[in-house]
Amino acid sequence: MLKSLSETRWSAKADVLRAQITSRYEMKKALEDLIEDNTQIPDMQVTAEGFRKTLESFQTTLFTVIWDEILQRVDKTSEILQREELDLLCATKVLQTLSLFLSEKRSNFDDYEARALQLANVPEPNYEKKSEKGNFFQMNKTDPDFKRMSPSERFRAGVFLPFIDNLVAQLNKRRDCYEVLNTRFEIFSNLEEKEKEEVTKQAKYLAQSYPKDIDEELFVQECHHFKMYMKVET
């Protein structure tokens, strides 16, 4: 059965996409039953027919295959980032690895296309003309190369690559935010092992980042004192 799509949980979105792949036959059969069920109101049958056509569309299938793989990784990353014990350094690394993972997918278009063909059970891809319209198509149609490209190449250059690049860019922005916080609070990472000068430098940096909240001179003293406490404890 199809699940409702939550606006707030990556896991809900990932589950919906996974269901469209693993339960594709069951979904199609359920829609066909609705279409053929004369006890249903006409609007319901028309809606079911529209969903069936969308489900069978090669382009929809391709998007499903692409999004499924991506959302599975995004969901797992989101789960890690929500762990209470996660520190800022690990959070930064987790986002960096996801960014690198997605960057590598730029070269996977042929594989996605082949998987979509198999899932849709069609002999060749069918790219709809409307995919070259709208704001999400990021290729200049006046480019001399555009006319020489096959529909598949146009989709790859105008939709797939910009889509991946935008995801990576957004992830990198999020990672940069974590890196800023990680640098600011680096003083608390292995404090007992730091040299005196390093403790002073990092304590001052954090205090200067929040001048209205932290007294720099007192905070530096507290960090040196806390370092001694941690050494005694260990």
mmCIF file of C-alpha atoms in Angstrom:
data_model
loop_
_atom_site.group_PDB
_atom_site.id
_atom_site.type_symbol
_atom_site.label_atom_id
_atom_site.label_comp_id
_atom_site.label_asym_id
_atom_site.label_seq_id
_atom_site.Cartn_x
_atom_site.Cartn_y
_atom_site.Cartn_z
ATOM 1 C CA MET A 1 0.000 0.000 0.000
ATOM 2 C CA LEU A 2 1.227 3.505 -0.777
ATOM 3 C CA LYS A 3 2.335 5.583 2.176
ATOM 4 C CA SER A 4 1.492 9.227 2.659
ATOM 5 C CA LEU A 5 4.364 11.586 1.976
ATOM 6 C CA SER A 6 5.581 13.480 5.023
ATOM 7 C CA GLU A 7 6.963 16.959 4.444
ATOM 8 C CA THR A 8 9.362 16.707 7.360
ATOM 9 C CA ARG A 9 10.925 13.242 7.328
ATOM 10 C CA TRP A 10 13.501 12.095 4.777
ATOM 11 C CA SER A 11 12.684 8.504 5.740
ATOM 12 C CA ALA A 12 9.084 8.950 4.575
ATOM 13 C CA LYS A 13 10.225 10.224 1.188
ATOM 14 C CA ALA A 14 12.758 7.403 0.882
ATOM 15 C CA ASP A 15 10.111 4.801 1.758
ATOM 16 C CA VAL A 16 7.720 6.135 -0.887
ATOM 17 C CA LEU A 17 10.379 5.924 -3.610
ATOM 18 C CA ARG A 18 11.452 2.457 -2.491
ATOM 19 C CA ALA A 19 7.837 1.274 -2.669
ATOM 20 C CA GLN A 20 7.547 2.511 -6.257
ATOM 21 C CA ILE A 21 10.408 0.201 -7.178
ATOM 22 C CA THR A 22 9.826 -2.861 -5.009
ATOM 23 C CA SER A 23 6.015 -2.831 -5.299
ATOM 24 C CA ARG A 24 5.673 -1.497 -8.819
ATOM 25 C CA TYR A 25 3.640 -4.460 -10.085
ATOM 26 C CA GLU A 26 1.249 -4.341 -7.125
ATOM 27 C CA MET A 27 0.731 -0.597 -7.544
ATOM 28 C CA LYS A 28 0.024 -0.970 -11.244
ATOM 29 C CA LYS A 29 -2.396 -3.832 -10.593
ATOM 30 C CA ALA A 30 -4.247 -1.817 -7.937
ATOM 31 C CA LEU A 31 -4.636 1.113 -10.332
ATOM 32 C CA GLU A 32 -5.862 -1.153 -13.129
ATOM 33 C CA ASP A 33 -8.431 -2.671 -10.767
ATOM 34 C CA LEU A 34 -9.724 0.817 -9.968
ATOM 35 C CA ILE A 35 -9.907 1.714 -13.659
ATOM 36 C CA GLU A 36 -11.905 -1.417 -14.484
ATOM 37 C CA ASP A 37 -14.143 -1.231 -11.409
ATOM 38 C CA ASN A 38 -17.473 0.109 -12.657
ATOM 39 C CA THR A 39 -18.645 0.730 -9.110
ATOM 40 C CA GLN A 40 -16.123 3.564 -8.824
ATOM 41 C CA ILE A 41 -17.132 7.111 -9.679
ATOM 42 C CA PRO A 42 -15.796 8.321 -13.060
ATOM 43 C CA ASP A 43 -13.478 10.876 -11.447
ATOM 44 C CA MET A 44 -11.788 8.109 -9.474
ATOM 45 C CA GLN A 45 -11.279 6.028 -12.608
ATOM 46 C CA VAL A 46 -9.877 8.991 -14.532
ATOM 47 C CA THR A 47 -7.500 9.790 -11.677
ATOM 48 C CA ALA A 48 -6.374 6.162 -11.497
ATOM 49 C CA GLU A 49 -5.763 6.147 -15.253
ATOM 50 C CA GLY A 50 -3.627 9.267 -14.919
ATOM 51 C CA PHE A 51 -1.573 7.704 -12.140
ATOM 52 C CA ARG A 52 -1.121 4.532 -14.183
ATOM 53 C CA LYS A 53 0.169 6.460 -17.192
ATOM 54 C CA THR A 54 2.553 8.409 -14.989
ATOM 55 C CA LEU A 55 3.777 5.219 -13.339
ATOM 56 C CA GLU A 56 4.414 3.588 -16.727
ATOM 57 C CA SER A 57 6.206 6.636 -18.132
ATOM 58 C CA PHE A 58 9.874 5.935 -18.789
ATOM 59 C CA GLN A 59 10.868 9.379 -17.617
ATOM 60 C CA THR A 60 8.986 8.959 -14.333
ATOM 61 C CA THR A 61 10.655 5.590 -13.892
ATOM 62 C CA LEU A 62 14.069 7.129 -14.507
ATOM 63 C CA PHE A 63 13.452 9.862 -11.935
ATOM 64 C CA THR A 64 12.288 7.192 -9.496
ATOM 65 C CA VAL A 65 15.459 5.142 -9.958
ATOM 66 C CA ILE A 66 17.685 8.191 -9.521
ATOM 67 C CA TRP A 67 15.839 9.595 -6.519
ATOM 68 C CA ASP A 68 15.562 6.207 -4.836
ATOM 69 C CA GLU A 69 19.307 5.701 -4.645
ATOM 70 C CA ILE A 70 19.939 9.277 -3.561
ATOM 71 C CA LEU A 71 17.222 9.394 -0.908
ATOM 72 C CA GLN A 72 18.353 6.107 0.615
ATOM 73 C CA ARG A 73 21.749 7.709 1.296
ATOM 74 C CA VAL A 74 20.256 11.038 2.375
ATOM 75 C CA ASP A 75 17.964 9.223 4.795
ATOM 76 C CA LYS A 76 20.839 7.287 6.376
ATOM 77 C CA THR A 77 22.883 10.472 6.646
ATOM 78 C CA SER A 78 19.949 12.254 8.265
ATOM 79 C CA GLU A 79 19.651 9.454 10.822
ATOM 80 C CA ILE A 80 23.332 9.803 11.741
ATOM 81 C CA LEU A 81 23.096 13.588 12.052
ATOM 82 C CA GLN A 82 20.221 13.241 14.516
ATOM 83 C CA ARG A 83 22.185 11.080 16.952
ATOM 84 C CA GLU A 84 22.647 12.816 20.286
ATOM 85 C CA GLU A 85 26.205 11.546 20.706
ATOM 86 C CA LEU A 86 27.379 12.865 17.325
ATOM 87 C CA ASP A 87 30.041 15.569 17.532
ATOM 88 C CA LEU A 88 30.570 18.411 15.066
ATOM 89 C CA LEU A 89 33.677 16.886 13.501
ATOM 90 C CA CYS A 90 31.876 13.642 12.687
ATOM 91 C CA ALA A 91 28.866 15.561 11.385
ATOM 92 C CA THR A 92 31.130 17.470 9.011
ATOM 93 C CA LYS A 93 32.704 14.244 7.765
ATOM 94 C CA VAL A 94 29.314 12.600 7.278
ATOM 95 C CA LEU A 95 28.116 15.456 5.075
ATOM 96 C CA GLN A 96 31.409 15.473 3.191
ATOM 97 C CA THR A 97 31.141 11.772 2.390
ATOM 98 C CA LEU A 98 27.561 12.206 1.149
ATOM 99 C CA SER A 99 28.681 15.084 -1.051
ATOM 100 C CA LEU A 100 31.479 12.960 -2.528
ATOM 101 C CA PHE A 101 29.068 10.052 -3.019
ATOM 102 C CA LEU A 102 26.669 12.243 -4.993
ATOM 103 C CA SER A 103 29.468 13.829 -7.022
ATOM 104 C CA GLU A 104 30.476 10.387 -8.243
ATOM 105 C CA LYS A 105 26.930 9.816 -9.491
ATOM 106 C CA ARG A 106 27.488 12.360 -12.275
ATOM 107 C CA SER A 107 29.055 9.536 -14.289
ATOM 108 C CA ASN A 108 26.266 7.039 -13.533
ATOM 109 C CA PHE A 109 23.592 8.293 -15.914
ATOM 110 C CA ASP A 110 23.921 5.373 -18.339
ATOM 111 C CA ASP A 111 23.492 2.946 -15.463
ATOM 112 C CA TYR A 112 20.378 4.750 -14.202
ATOM 113 C CA GLU A 113 18.946 4.755 -17.712
ATOM 114 C CA ALA A 114 19.564 1.017 -18.125
ATOM 115 C CA ARG A 115 17.919 0.256 -14.777
ATOM 116 C CA ALA A 116 14.929 2.422 -15.691
ATOM 117 C CA LEU A 117 14.521 0.591 -19.002
ATOM 118 C CA GLN A 118 14.491 -2.722 -17.174
ATOM 119 C CA LEU A 119 12.059 -1.522 -14.525
ATOM 120 C CA ALA A 120 9.709 0.085 -17.054
ATOM 121 C CA ASN A 121 10.036 -2.991 -19.275
ATOM 122 C CA VAL A 122 10.504 -0.960 -22.453
ATOM 123 C CA PRO A 123 13.078 -1.536 -25.225
ATOM 124 C CA GLU A 124 14.318 2.043 -25.474
ATOM 125 C CA PRO A 125 14.063 5.317 -23.552
ATOM 126 C CA ASN A 126 11.282 7.745 -24.355
ATOM 127 C CA TYR A 127 12.070 11.294 -23.267
ATOM 128 C CA GLU A 128 9.091 13.615 -23.301
ATOM 129 C CA LYS A 129 9.462 16.964 -25.034
ATOM 130 C CA LYS A 130 8.130 18.757 -21.968
ATOM 131 C CA SER A 131 11.274 17.707 -20.093
ATOM 132 C CA GLU A 132 13.089 20.345 -22.149
ATOM 133 C CA LYS A 133 10.749 23.046 -20.881
ATOM 134 C CA GLY A 134 10.535 24.782 -17.540
ATOM 135 C CA ASN A 135 13.072 26.103 -15.089
ATOM 136 C CA PHE A 136 14.540 22.695 -14.257
ATOM 137 C CA PHE A 137 15.964 22.275 -17.778
ATOM 138 C CA GLN A 138 19.376 23.908 -17.467
ATOM 139 C CA MET A 139 20.738 23.758 -21.006
ATOM 140 C CA ASN A 140 20.851 26.542 -23.566
ATOM 141 C CA LYS A 141 18.808 25.358 -26.546
ATOM 142 C CA THR A 142 20.616 27.812 -28.818
ATOM 143 C CA ASP A 143 23.879 26.014 -28.114
ATOM 144 C CA PRO A 144 25.098 24.392 -31.379
ATOM 145 C CA ASP A 145 25.688 21.146 -29.502
ATOM 146 C CA PHE A 146 22.050 20.981 -28.418
ATOM 147 C CA LYS A 147 20.671 20.074 -31.848
ATOM 148 C CA ARG A 148 23.321 17.420 -32.351
ATOM 149 C CA MET A 149 22.468 15.686 -29.091
ATOM 150 C CA SER A 150 20.179 12.711 -28.734
ATOM 151 C CA PRO A 151 17.178 13.067 -26.374
ATOM 152 C CA SER A 152 19.104 11.006 -23.830
ATOM 153 C CA GLU A 153 22.146 13.280 -24.034
ATOM 154 C CA ARG A 154 19.946 16.359 -23.709
ATOM 155 C CA PHE A 155 18.289 14.982 -20.602
ATOM 156 C CA ARG A 156 21.652 14.117 -19.111
ATOM 157 C CA ALA A 157 23.155 17.541 -19.812
ATOM 158 C CA GLY A 158 20.063 19.643 -19.189
ATOM 159 C CA VAL A 159 18.400 17.873 -16.263
ATOM 160 C CA PHE A 160 20.464 15.135 -14.635
ATOM 161 C CA LEU A 161 23.838 16.871 -14.259
ATOM 162 C CA PRO A 162 22.397 20.206 -13.034
ATOM 163 C CA PHE A 163 20.231 18.256 -10.587
ATOM 164 C CA ILE A 164 23.227 16.410 -9.119
ATOM 165 C CA ASP A 165 25.372 19.546 -9.070
ATOM 166 C CA ASN A 166 22.683 21.497 -7.233
ATOM 167 C CA LEU A 167 22.334 18.773 -4.612
ATOM 168 C CA VAL A 168 26.088 18.725 -4.069
ATOM 169 C CA ALA A 169 26.195 22.525 -3.809
ATOM 170 C CA GLN A 170 23.430 22.541 -1.194
ATOM 171 C CA LEU A 171 25.150 19.792 0.780
ATOM 172 C CA ASN A 172 28.431 21.678 0.699
ATOM 173 C CA LYS A 173 26.702 24.759 2.097
ATOM 174 C CA ARG A 174 25.375 22.676 4.971
ATOM 175 C CA ARG A 175 28.792 21.092 5.487
ATOM 176 C CA ASP A 176 30.422 24.533 5.550
ATOM 177 C CA CYS A 177 28.091 25.557 8.379
ATOM 178 C CA TYR A 178 29.192 22.535 10.384
ATOM 179 C CA GLU A 179 32.833 23.295 9.622
ATOM 180 C CA VAL A 180 32.451 26.841 10.948
ATOM 181 C CA LEU A 181 30.942 25.546 14.179
ATOM 182 C CA ASN A 182 33.532 22.797 14.425
ATOM 183 C CA THR A 183 36.355 25.333 14.093
ATOM 184 C CA ARG A 184 34.805 27.629 16.678
ATOM 185 C CA PHE A 185 34.346 24.873 19.249
ATOM 186 C CA GLU A 186 37.563 23.011 18.468
ATOM 187 C CA ILE A 187 38.858 24.055 21.886
ATOM 188 C CA PHE A 188 36.770 21.282 23.463
ATOM 189 C CA SER A 189 38.174 18.519 21.263
ATOM 190 C CA ASN A 190 40.921 16.624 23.145
ATOM 191 C CA LEU A 191 41.495 19.654 25.344
ATOM 192 C CA GLU A 192 43.730 17.763 27.765
ATOM 193 C CA GLU A 193 46.201 16.976 24.956
ATOM 194 C CA LYS A 194 46.590 20.523 23.638
ATOM 195 C CA GLU A 195 49.635 22.713 24.230
ATOM 196 C CA LYS A 196 49.230 25.876 26.283
ATOM 197 C CA GLU A 197 49.520 28.173 23.252
ATOM 198 C CA GLU A 198 46.955 26.168 21.303
ATOM 199 C CA VAL A 199 44.470 26.285 24.179
ATOM 200 C CA THR A 200 44.862 30.053 24.428
ATOM 201 C CA LYS A 201 44.482 30.556 20.676
ATOM 202 C CA GLN A 202 41.385 28.386 20.327
ATOM 203 C CA ALA A 203 39.757 29.755 23.483
ATOM 204 C CA LYS A 204 40.238 33.308 22.229
ATOM 205 C CA TYR A 205 38.802 32.401 18.832
ATOM 206 C CA LEU A 206 35.631 31.000 20.385
ATOM 207 C CA ALA A 207 35.259 33.963 22.731
ATOM 208 C CA GLN A 208 35.735 36.414 19.860
ATOM 209 C CA SER A 209 33.046 34.585 17.895
ATOM 210 C CA TYR A 210 30.530 35.381 20.640
ATOM 211 C CA PRO A 211 31.789 38.648 22.176
ATOM 212 C CA LYS A 212 28.432 39.513 23.743
ATOM 213 C CA ASP A 213 28.197 36.180 25.525
ATOM 214 C CA ILE A 214 31.767 35.282 26.508
ATOM 215 C CA ASP A 215 34.342 37.255 28.469
ATOM 216 C CA GLU A 216 37.531 36.474 26.559
ATOM 217 C CA GLU A 217 40.016 36.809 29.420
ATOM 218 C CA LEU A 218 37.953 34.767 31.868
ATOM 219 C CA PHE A 219 37.159 32.129 29.276
ATOM 220 C CA VAL A 220 40.836 31.580 28.439
ATOM 221 C CA GLN A 221 41.578 31.084 32.138
ATOM 222 C CA GLU A 222 38.657 28.685 32.501
ATOM 223 C CA CYS A 223 39.845 26.607 29.545
ATOM 224 C CA HIS A 224 43.349 26.268 30.986
ATOM 225 C CA HIS A 225 41.870 25.346 34.357
ATOM 226 C CA PHE A 226 39.502 22.821 32.787
ATOM 227 C CA LYS A 227 42.420 21.294 30.880
ATOM 228 C CA MET A 228 44.154 20.586 34.205
ATOM 229 C CA TYR A 229 40.952 19.067 35.561
ATOM 230 C CA MET A 230 40.676 16.735 32.569
ATOM 231 C CA LYS A 231 44.302 15.670 32.941
ATOM 232 C CA VAL A 232 43.699 14.738 36.567
ATOM 233 C CA GLU A 233 40.551 12.826 35.634
ATOM 234 C CA THR A 234 42.333 10.812 32.963
#
